Amino acid sequence: MTRKDPHFPKSFGELEDLKTGEMPRPKLKEEKEITAIEAFNNKLGSLFKINDNINDEKKRKIGMIITTLIVLTLIISAYYFLIYEPAQQELNTAKAAKLNELHDLYRGPLASDGRVFSLEDEINSANSVYEVESINIMMYATKDWKNFHLKSIRSNTDQFNRTMAVYDNESRNMIMSAEEAVNIVNGNDAGKLCEITFKMPNTVSVPILVSRLQAGAGLISVGSIVDIYKNNNDTFEENITNSTEAAVSGCTVLSIMRYEDNGEIESEYSKANTIVEGNMTNPSENTQTFNSNVLEMLKGAIIRGYDEEATIDMLRDYGIKLSSYERQINLGDLDAEYMLLVEAPQDKVNFILENMDSIVLTIPTSKAPSWMAGEINATYSPG
């Protein structure tokens, strides 16, 4: 060995060590503390049987790749189950609700309208709840129903310029002027308009025998427009009418007859006066008596027993006048019965006849006779 040899003894002590056969030993390396990621990578390496010959750097990289993939998988799964899937469910719920609204408003004659299919495509192609809710079905439906009804009114007006509104399930009918029908159409949205169909009035005159209570207290007159209700009872049919809506609206009273007994008149008016002068008493009495039978007077006029024109003019609207005076003096024949001839839709005739004992004829305030309007004005007018 030369002096340049690293193993050449540099001192006497080292030489002695060489002689005794003891070689200087390198110091042991301190064990490096293993981190959590390295421990995880070692586990992955043993799990996936990574070759022990691959150096530590490659093991670390492979471990990082696998760890990244697992973390990405967890993130994607969490996003799907916590955000995406609930959002999709909410979107599908909003679409289903909007489609239900669409088919509720576009029904009957508009169920197959072209607008329905275009709105369905728009709803199904929406990507968010906001897009679904921004589709204004009510606006489109209202516009389409108004156009449809205005055309229908023009084509379903009779010679008296009237049309008939038929409500869903034909629960009630309403005869009205074409002008009134147009006002109804213009004043409502699709929520109401989809429940109405306008048809040509198909009416007949129905004779009914009713009590004074049923006949609008006997205060209806020829030409009155009345609504027909049915009293609530155990046999009340919900599919025909209900407690808040008339079974038949806009019926015209064509004629009214009272029983003949109401035309029998036996009237006596007496005025007594007594004058006392001293012991003399002078009573006096002025009595006027009138007996007649209205129907018999008409018979006499017809056979020229009386002046026909004068008699008819005198007795014109006798029954109505009598009821009106009874109203004014608050005293009347409450047992009176009336035979009425009422114009009503043909498909409601059976309902009216079968329920004659329980129907009630009412006078809508909007079509109130002059006396009723006068009473209302007097009650509510200022001063």
CSV table of N, CA and C in Angstrom, one decimal, residues 52-182:
chain,number,residue,atom,x,y,z
A,52,ASP,N,-40.3,-5.4,-6.5
A,52,ASP,CA,-39.3,-4.8,-5.5
A,52,ASP,C,-38.1,-4.3,-6.2
A,53,ASN,N,-37.9,-4.7,-7.5
A,53,ASN,CA,-36.7,-4.2,-8.2
A,53,ASN,C,-36.9,-2.7,-8.7
A,54,ILE,N,-38.3,-2.3,-8.7
A,54,ILE,CA,-38.5,-0.9,-9.1
A,54,ILE,C,-38.0,0.0,-8.0
A,55,ASN,N,-37.3,1.0,-8.4
A,55,ASN,CA,-36.7,1.9,-7.4
A,55,ASN,C,-37.8,2.7,-6.7
A,56,ASP,N,-37.4,3.3,-5.6
A,56,ASP,CA,-38.3,4.0,-4.7
A,56,ASP,C,-39.0,5.2,-5.4
A,57,GLU,N,-38.3,5.8,-6.4
A,57,GLU,CA,-38.9,7.0,-7.1
A,57,GLU,C,-40.1,6.5,-7.9
A,58,LYS,N,-39.9,5.4,-8.6
A,58,LYS,CA,-41.0,4.9,-9.4
A,58,LYS,C,-42.2,4.5,-8.6
A,59,LYS,N,-41.8,3.9,-7.4
A,59,LYS,CA,-42.9,3.5,-6.5
A,59,LYS,C,-43.7,4.7,-6.0
A,60,ARG,N,-43.0,5.8,-5.7
A,60,ARG,CA,-43.6,7.0,-5.3
A,60,ARG,C,-44.6,7.6,-6.3
A,61,LYS,N,-44.1,7.6,-7.6
A,61,LYS,CA,-44.9,8.1,-8.7
A,61,LYS,C,-46.1,7.3,-8.9
A,62,ILE,N,-46.0,6.0,-8.9
A,62,ILE,CA,-47.1,5.1,-9.1
A,62,ILE,C,-48.1,5.3,-8.0
A,63,GLY,N,-47.6,5.4,-6.8
A,63,GLY,CA,-48.5,5.6,-5.6
A,63,GLY,C,-49.3,6.9,-5.7
A,64,MET,N,-48.6,7.9,-6.2
A,64,MET,CA,-49.2,9.2,-6.3
A,64,MET,C,-50.3,9.2,-7.4
A,65,ILE,N,-50.0,8.5,-8.5
A,65,ILE,CA,-51.0,8.3,-9.6
A,65,ILE,C,-52.3,7.6,-9.1
A,66,ILE,N,-52.0,6.5,-8.4
A,66,ILE,CA,-53.2,5.7,-7.8
A,66,ILE,C,-54.0,6.5,-6.8
A,67,THR,N,-53.2,7.2,-5.9
A,67,THR,CA,-53.9,8.0,-4.9
A,67,THR,C,-54.7,9.1,-5.6
A,68,THR,N,-54.2,9.7,-6.6
A,68,THR,CA,-54.9,10.8,-7.3
A,68,THR,C,-56.2,10.2,-8.0
A,69,LEU,N,-56.1,9.0,-8.6
A,69,LEU,CA,-57.3,8.4,-9.2
A,69,LEU,C,-58.3,8.1,-8.1
A,70,ILE,N,-57.9,7.7,-7.0
A,70,ILE,CA,-58.9,7.3,-5.9
A,70,ILE,C,-59.6,8.6,-5.4
A,71,VAL,N,-58.8,9.7,-5.2
A,71,VAL,CA,-59.3,10.9,-4.8
A,71,VAL,C,-60.3,11.5,-5.8
A,72,LEU,N,-59.9,11.4,-7.1
A,72,LEU,CA,-60.8,11.9,-8.2
A,72,LEU,C,-62.1,11.1,-8.2
A,73,THR,N,-62.0,9.8,-8.0
A,73,THR,CA,-63.2,9.0,-8.0
A,73,THR,C,-64.1,9.4,-6.8
A,74,LEU,N,-63.5,9.6,-5.7
A,74,LEU,CA,-64.3,10.0,-4.5
A,74,LEU,C,-65.0,11.4,-4.8
A,75,ILE,N,-64.2,12.3,-5.4
A,75,ILE,CA,-64.8,13.7,-5.7
A,75,ILE,C,-65.9,13.6,-6.7
A,76,ILE,N,-65.7,12.8,-7.7
A,76,ILE,CA,-66.7,12.7,-8.8
A,76,ILE,C,-68.0,12.0,-8.2
A,77,SER,N,-67.8,10.9,-7.4
A,77,SER,CA,-68.9,10.2,-6.8
A,77,SER,C,-69.7,11.2,-5.8
A,78,ALA,N,-69.0,12.0,-5.0
A,78,ALA,CA,-69.6,12.9,-4.1
A,78,ALA,C,-70.4,13.9,-4.9
A,79,TYR,N,-69.8,14.4,-6.0
A,79,TYR,CA,-70.5,15.4,-6.8
A,79,TYR,C,-71.8,14.8,-7.4
A,80,TYR,N,-71.7,13.6,-7.9
A,80,TYR,CA,-72.8,13.0,-8.6
A,80,TYR,C,-74.0,12.8,-7.6
A,81,PHE,N,-73.6,12.2,-6.4
A,81,PHE,CA,-74.7,11.8,-5.5
A,81,PHE,C,-75.2,13.0,-4.6
A,82,LEU,N,-74.3,14.0,-4.4
A,82,LEU,CA,-74.7,15.1,-3.5
A,82,LEU,C,-75.2,16.3,-4.3
A,83,ILE,N,-74.8,16.5,-5.5
A,83,ILE,CA,-75.1,17.7,-6.3
A,83,ILE,C,-75.9,17.3,-7.6
A,84,TYR,N,-75.2,16.5,-8.4
A,84,TYR,CA,-75.8,16.3,-9.8
A,84,TYR,C,-77.1,15.6,-9.7
A,85,GLU,N,-77.2,14.4,-9.0
A,85,GLU,CA,-78.4,13.6,-9.0
A,85,GLU,C,-79.5,14.4,-8.3
A,86,PRO,N,-79.4,15.1,-7.2
A,86,PRO,CA,-80.5,15.9,-6.6
A,86,PRO,C,-80.9,17.0,-7.6
A,87,ALA,N,-80.0,17.6,-8.3
A,87,ALA,CA,-80.3,18.7,-9.2
A,87,ALA,C,-81.1,18.1,-10.4
A,88,GLN,N,-80.8,16.9,-10.8
A,88,GLN,CA,-81.5,16.3,-11.9
A,88,GLN,C,-82.9,15.9,-11.5
A,89,GLN,N,-83.0,15.4,-10.2
A,89,GLN,CA,-84.3,15.0,-9.7
A,89,GLN,C,-85.2,16.3,-9.6
A,90,GLU,N,-84.6,17.4,-9.1
A,90,GLU,CA,-85.4,18.6,-9.0
A,90,GLU,C,-85.8,19.1,-10.4
A,91,LEU,N,-84.9,19.0,-11.4
A,91,LEU,CA,-85.2,19.4,-12.7
A,91,LEU,C,-86.4,18.6,-13.3
A,92,ASN,N,-86.3,17.2,-13.1
A,92,ASN,CA,-87.3,16.3,-13.6
A,92,ASN,C,-88.7,16.6,-12.9
A,93,THR,N,-88.6,16.9,-11.6
A,93,THR,CA,-89.9,17.3,-10.9
A,93,THR,C,-90.5,18.5,-11.5
A,94,ALA,N,-89.6,19.6,-11.7
A,94,ALA,CA,-90.1,20.8,-12.3
A,94,ALA,C,-90.7,20.6,-13.7
A,95,LYS,N,-90.0,19.7,-14.5
A,95,LYS,CA,-90.5,19.5,-15.8
A,95,LYS,C,-91.9,18.8,-15.8
A,96,ALA,N,-92.0,17.8,-14.9
A,96,ALA,CA,-93.3,17.1,-14.7
A,96,ALA,C,-94.4,18.0,-14.3
A,97,ALA,N,-94.1,18.9,-13.4
A,97,ALA,CA,-95.1,19.9,-12.9
A,97,ALA,C,-95.5,20.9,-14.1
A,98,LYS,N,-94.6,21.3,-14.8
A,98,LYS,CA,-94.8,22.2,-16.0
A,98,LYS,C,-95.6,21.5,-17.1
A,99,LEU,N,-95.3,20.2,-17.3
A,99,LEU,CA,-96.1,19.4,-18.3
A,99,LEU,C,-97.5,19.2,-17.8
A,100,ASN,N,-97.7,19.0,-16.5
A,100,ASN,CA,-99.1,18.9,-16.0
A,100,ASN,C,-99.8,20.2,-16.2
A,101,GLU,N,-99.2,21.3,-15.9
A,101,GLU,CA,-99.8,22.6,-16.1
A,101,GLU,C,-100.2,22.8,-17.6
A,102,LEU,N,-99.3,22.4,-18.4
A,102,LEU,CA,-99.6,22.5,-19.9
A,102,LEU,C,-100.8,21.8,-20.3
A,103,HIS,N,-100.9,20.5,-19.8
A,103,HIS,CA,-102.1,19.7,-20.3
A,103,HIS,C,-103.3,20.0,-19.5
A,104,ASP,N,-103.2,20.6,-18.3
A,104,ASP,CA,-104.4,21.1,-17.6
A,104,ASP,C,-105.0,22.3,-18.4
A,105,LEU,N,-104.2,23.2,-18.9
A,105,LEU,CA,-104.7,24.4,-19.5
A,105,LEU,C,-105.1,24.1,-21.0
A,106,TYR,N,-104.3,23.3,-21.7
A,106,TYR,CA,-104.6,22.9,-23.1
A,106,TYR,C,-105.3,21.6,-23.1
A,107,ARG,N,-106.6,21.7,-23.0
A,107,ARG,CA,-107.5,20.5,-23.0
A,107,ARG,C,-108.7,20.7,-23.8
A,108,GLY,N,-109.5,19.7,-23.9
A,108,GLY,CA,-110.7,19.8,-24.8
A,108,GLY,C,-110.3,20.1,-26.2
A,109,PRO,N,-110.9,21.2,-26.8
A,109,PRO,CA,-110.7,21.5,-28.2
A,109,PRO,C,-109.2,21.9,-28.5
A,110,LEU,N,-108.5,22.3,-27.5
A,110,LEU,CA,-107.1,22.8,-27.7
A,110,LEU,C,-106.0,21.7,-27.3
A,111,ALA,N,-106.5,20.5,-27.0
A,111,ALA,CA,-105.6,19.5,-26.5
A,111,ALA,C,-104.6,19.1,-27.6
A,112,SER,N,-104.9,19.2,-28.9
A,112,SER,CA,-104.0,18.8,-30.0
A,112,SER,C,-103.5,20.0,-30.7
A,113,ASP,N,-103.6,21.2,-30.1
A,113,ASP,CA,-103.1,22.4,-30.7
A,113,ASP,C,-101.6,22.3,-31.0
A,114,GLY,N,-101.2,22.9,-32.0
A,114,GLY,CA,-99.7,22.9,-32.4
A,114,GLY,C,-98.9,23.5,-31.3
A,115,ARG,N,-99.4,24.4,-30.5
A,115,ARG,CA,-98.6,25.1,-29.5
A,115,ARG,C,-98.2,24.1,-28.4
A,116,VAL,N,-99.1,23.1,-28.2
A,116,VAL,CA,-98.8,22.1,-27.2
A,116,VAL,C,-97.5,21.3,-27.4
A,117,PHE,N,-97.3,20.9,-28.7
A,117,PHE,CA,-96.1,20.1,-29.0
A,117,PHE,C,-94.8,21.0,-28.9
A,118,SER,N,-94.9,22.2,-29.3
A,118,SER,CA,-93.8,23.1,-29.3
A,118,SER,C,-93.4,23.4,-27.8
A,119,LEU,N,-94.4,23.6,-27.0
A,119,LEU,CA,-94.1,23.8,-25.5
A,119,LEU,C,-93.6,22.6,-24.9
A,120,GLU,N,-94.1,21.4,-25.2
A,120,GLU,CA,-93.6,20.2,-24.7
A,120,GLU,C,-92.1,20.0,-25.0
A,121,ASP,N,-91.7,20.3,-26.3
A,121,ASP,CA,-90.3,20.3,-26.7
A,121,ASP,C,-89.4,21.3,-25.9
A,122,GLU,N,-90.0,22.4,-25.7
A,122,GLU,CA,-89.2,23.5,-24.9
A,122,GLU,C,-89.0,23.1,-23.5
A,123,ILE,N,-90.0,22.4,-22.9
A,123,ILE,CA,-89.9,22.0,-21.5
A,123,ILE,C,-88.9,20.9,-21.4
A,124,ASN,N,-89.0,19.9,-22.3
A,124,ASN,CA,-88.1,18.7,-22.2
A,124,ASN,C,-86.7,19.0,-22.5
A,125,SER,N,-86.4,20.1,-23.3
A,125,SER,CA,-85.1,20.4,-23.6
A,125,SER,C,-84.4,21.4,-22.6
A,126,ALA,N,-85.2,21.9,-21.6
A,126,ALA,CA,-84.7,22.8,-20.6
A,126,ALA,C,-83.6,22.1,-19.8
A,127,ASN,N,-82.5,22.9,-19.5
A,127,ASN,CA,-81.4,22.4,-18.8
A,127,ASN,C,-81.3,22.8,-17.3
A,128,SER,N,-82.2,23.6,-16.9
A,128,SER,CA,-82.2,24.0,-15.5
A,128,SER,C,-83.7,24.3,-15.0
A,129,VAL,N,-83.9,24.3,-13.7
A,129,VAL,CA,-85.2,24.6,-13.1
A,129,VAL,C,-85.6,26.0,-13.5
A,130,TYR,N,-84.7,26.9,-13.6
A,130,TYR,CA,-85.0,28.3,-13.9
A,130,TYR,C,-85.5,28.3,-15.3
A,131,GLU,N,-84.9,27.6,-16.3
A,131,GLU,CA,-85.4,27.6,-17.6
A,131,GLU,C,-86.8,27.0,-17.7
A,132,VAL,N,-87.1,26.0,-16.9
A,132,VAL,CA,-88.4,25.4,-16.9
A,132,VAL,C,-89.5,26.4,-16.4
A,133,GLU,N,-89.1,27.0,-15.2
A,133,GLU,CA,-90.1,27.9,-14.6
A,133,GLU,C,-90.3,29.2,-15.4
A,134,SER,N,-89.4,29.6,-16.3
A,134,SER,CA,-89.5,30.8,-17.1
A,134,SER,C,-90.4,30.6,-18.3
A,135,ILE,N,-90.9,29.4,-18.5
A,135,ILE,CA,-91.8,29.1,-19.6
A,135,ILE,C,-93.2,29.4,-19.1
A,136,ASN,N,-93.8,30.5,-19.7
A,136,ASN,CA,-95.1,31.0,-19.2
A,136,ASN,C,-96.2,30.4,-19.9
A,137,ILE,N,-96.6,29.2,-19.4
A,137,ILE,CA,-97.7,28.5,-20.0
A,137,ILE,C,-99.0,29.3,-20.0
A,138,MET,N,-99.3,29.9,-18.8
A,138,MET,CA,-100.5,30.7,-18.7
A,138,MET,C,-100.7,31.7,-19.7
A,139,MET,N,-99.6,32.4,-20.1
A,139,MET,CA,-99.7,33.5,-21.0
A,139,MET,C,-100.1,33.0,-22.4
A,140,TYR,N,-99.4,31.9,-22.8
A,140,TYR,CA,-99.7,31.3,-24.1
A,140,TYR,C,-101.1,30.7,-24.2
A,141,ALA,N,-101.5,30.0,-23.1
A,141,ALA,CA,-102.8,29.4,-23.1
A,141,ALA,C,-104.0,30.4,-23.1
A,142,THR,N,-103.8,31.5,-22.3
A,142,THR,CA,-104.8,32.6,-22.3
A,142,THR,C,-105.0,33.2,-23.7
A,143,LYS,N,-103.9,33.4,-24.3
A,143,LYS,CA,-104.0,34.0,-25.7
A,143,LYS,C,-104.7,33.0,-26.6
A,144,ASP,N,-104.4,31.8,-26.6
A,144,ASP,CA,-105.0,30.8,-27.5
A,144,ASP,C,-106.4,30.5,-27.2
A,145,TRP,N,-106.8,30.5,-25.9
A,145,TRP,CA,-108.2,30.3,-25.5
A,145,TRP,C,-109.0,31.5,-25.9
A,146,LYS,N,-108.5,32.7,-25.7
A,146,LYS,CA,-109.3,33.9,-26.1
A,146,LYS,C,-109.6,33.8,-27.6
A,147,ASN,N,-108.6,33.5,-28.4
A,147,ASN,CA,-108.8,33.5,-29.9
A,147,ASN,C,-109.8,32.4,-30.2
A,148,PHE,N,-109.7,31.3,-29.6
A,148,PHE,CA,-110.6,30.2,-29.9
A,148,PHE,C,-112.0,30.5,-29.5
A,149,HIS,N,-112.2,31.1,-28.3
A,149,HIS,CA,-113.6,31.4,-27.8
A,149,HIS,C,-114.2,32.5,-28.6
A,150,LEU,N,-113.5,33.5,-29.0
A,150,LEU,CA,-114.1,34.6,-29.8
A,150,LEU,C,-114.6,34.1,-31.1
A,151,LYS,N,-113.8,33.2,-31.7
A,151,LYS,CA,-114.3,32.6,-33.0
A,151,LYS,C,-115.5,31.8,-32.7
A,152,SER,N,-115.5,31.0,-31.6
A,152,SER,CA,-116.6,30.1,-31.3
A,152,SER,C,-117.9,30.9,-31.0
A,153,ILE,N,-117.8,32.1,-30.3
A,153,ILE,CA,-119.0,32.9,-30.0
A,153,ILE,C,-119.6,33.4,-31.3
A,154,ARG,N,-118.8,33.8,-32.3
A,154,ARG,CA,-119.3,34.3,-33.5
A,154,ARG,C,-120.1,33.2,-34.3
A,155,SER,N,-119.6,32.0,-34.2
A,155,SER,CA,-120.2,30.9,-35.0
A,155,SER,C,-121.3,30.2,-34.2
A,156,ASN,N,-121.5,30.6,-32.9
A,156,ASN,CA,-122.6,29.9,-32.1
A,156,ASN,C,-123.5,31.0,-31.5
A,157,THR,N,-123.9,31.9,-32.3
A,157,THR,CA,-124.9,32.9,-31.9
A,157,THR,C,-126.2,32.7,-32.6
A,158,ASP,N,-127.3,32.7,-31.9
A,158,ASP,CA,-128.6,32.4,-32.5
A,158,ASP,C,-129.2,33.7,-33.1
A,159,GLN,N,-130.5,33.6,-33.5
A,159,GLN,CA,-131.1,34.7,-34.2
A,159,GLN,C,-131.4,35.8,-33.2
A,160,PHE,N,-131.3,35.5,-31.9
A,160,PHE,CA,-131.6,36.6,-30.8
A,160,PHE,C,-130.3,37.1,-30.3
A,161,ASN,N,-129.2,36.9,-31.0
A,161,ASN,CA,-127.8,37.4,-30.6
A,161,ASN,C,-127.4,36.8,-29.3
A,162,ARG,N,-127.7,35.6,-29.0
A,162,ARG,CA,-127.4,34.9,-27.8
A,162,ARG,C,-126.5,33.7,-28.1
A,163,THR,N,-125.7,33.3,-27.1
A,163,THR,CA,-124.9,32.1,-27.1
A,163,THR,C,-125.1,31.4,-25.7
A,164,MET,N,-124.6,30.2,-25.7
A,164,MET,CA,-124.8,29.4,-24.4
A,164,MET,C,-123.4,28.9,-23.9
A,165,ALA,N,-123.0,29.3,-22.7
A,165,ALA,CA,-121.8,28.8,-22.1
A,165,ALA,C,-122.0,27.5,-21.4
A,166,VAL,N,-121.3,26.5,-21.8
A,166,VAL,CA,-121.4,25.2,-21.1
A,166,VAL,C,-120.1,24.9,-20.3
A,167,TYR,N,-120.3,24.7,-19.0
A,167,TYR,CA,-119.1,24.5,-18.2
A,167,TYR,C,-118.7,23.0,-18.2
A,168,ASP,N,-117.5,22.8,-17.7
A,168,ASP,CA,-116.9,21.4,-17.6
A,168,ASP,C,-118.0,20.4,-17.1
A,169,ASN,N,-117.9,19.3,-17.7
A,169,ASN,CA,-118.8,18.2,-17.3
A,169,ASN,C,-120.3,18.6,-17.5
A,170,GLU,N,-120.6,19.7,-18.2
A,170,GLU,CA,-121.9,20.2,-18.4
A,170,GLU,C,-122.7,20.3,-17.0
A,171,SER,N,-121.9,20.7,-16.0
A,171,SER,CA,-122.5,20.9,-14.7
A,171,SER,C,-123.5,22.0,-14.7
A,172,ARG,N,-123.3,23.0,-15.5
A,172,ARG,CA,-124.3,24.1,-15.6
A,172,ARG,C,-124.2,24.8,-16.9
A,173,ASN,N,-125.3,25.4,-17.4
A,173,ASN,CA,-125.3,26.1,-18.6
A,173,ASN,C,-125.7,27.5,-18.3
A,174,MET,N,-125.3,28.4,-19.2
A,174,MET,CA,-125.7,29.8,-19.0
A,174,MET,C,-126.0,30.5,-20.4
A,175,ILE,N,-127.2,30.9,-20.5
A,175,ILE,CA,-127.6,31.6,-21.8
A,175,ILE,C,-127.3,33.0,-21.6
A,176,MET,N,-126.6,33.7,-22.5
A,176,MET,CA,-126.2,35.1,-22.4
A,176,MET,C,-126.2,35.7,-23.8
A,177,SER,N,-126.1,37.0,-23.8
A,177,SER,CA,-125.9,37.7,-25.0
A,177,SER,C,-124.5,37.5,-25.5
A,178,ALA,N,-124.3,37.7,-26.8
A,178,ALA,CA,-123.0,37.5,-27.4
A,178,ALA,C,-122.0,38.6,-26.8
A,179,GLU,N,-122.5,39.8,-26.5
A,179,GLU,CA,-121.7,40.8,-25.9
A,179,GLU,C,-121.2,40.4,-24.5
A,180,GLU,N,-122.1,39.8,-23.8
A,180,GLU,CA,-121.7,39.4,-22.4
A,180,GLU,C,-120.7,38.3,-22.5
A,181,ALA,N,-120.9,37.4,-23.4
A,181,ALA,CA,-119.9,36.3,-23.6
A,181,ALA,C,-118.5,36.8,-23.9
A,182,VAL,N,-118.5,37.8,-24.8
A,182,VAL,CA,-117.2,38.4,-25.2
A,182,VAL,C,-116.5,39.0,-23.9
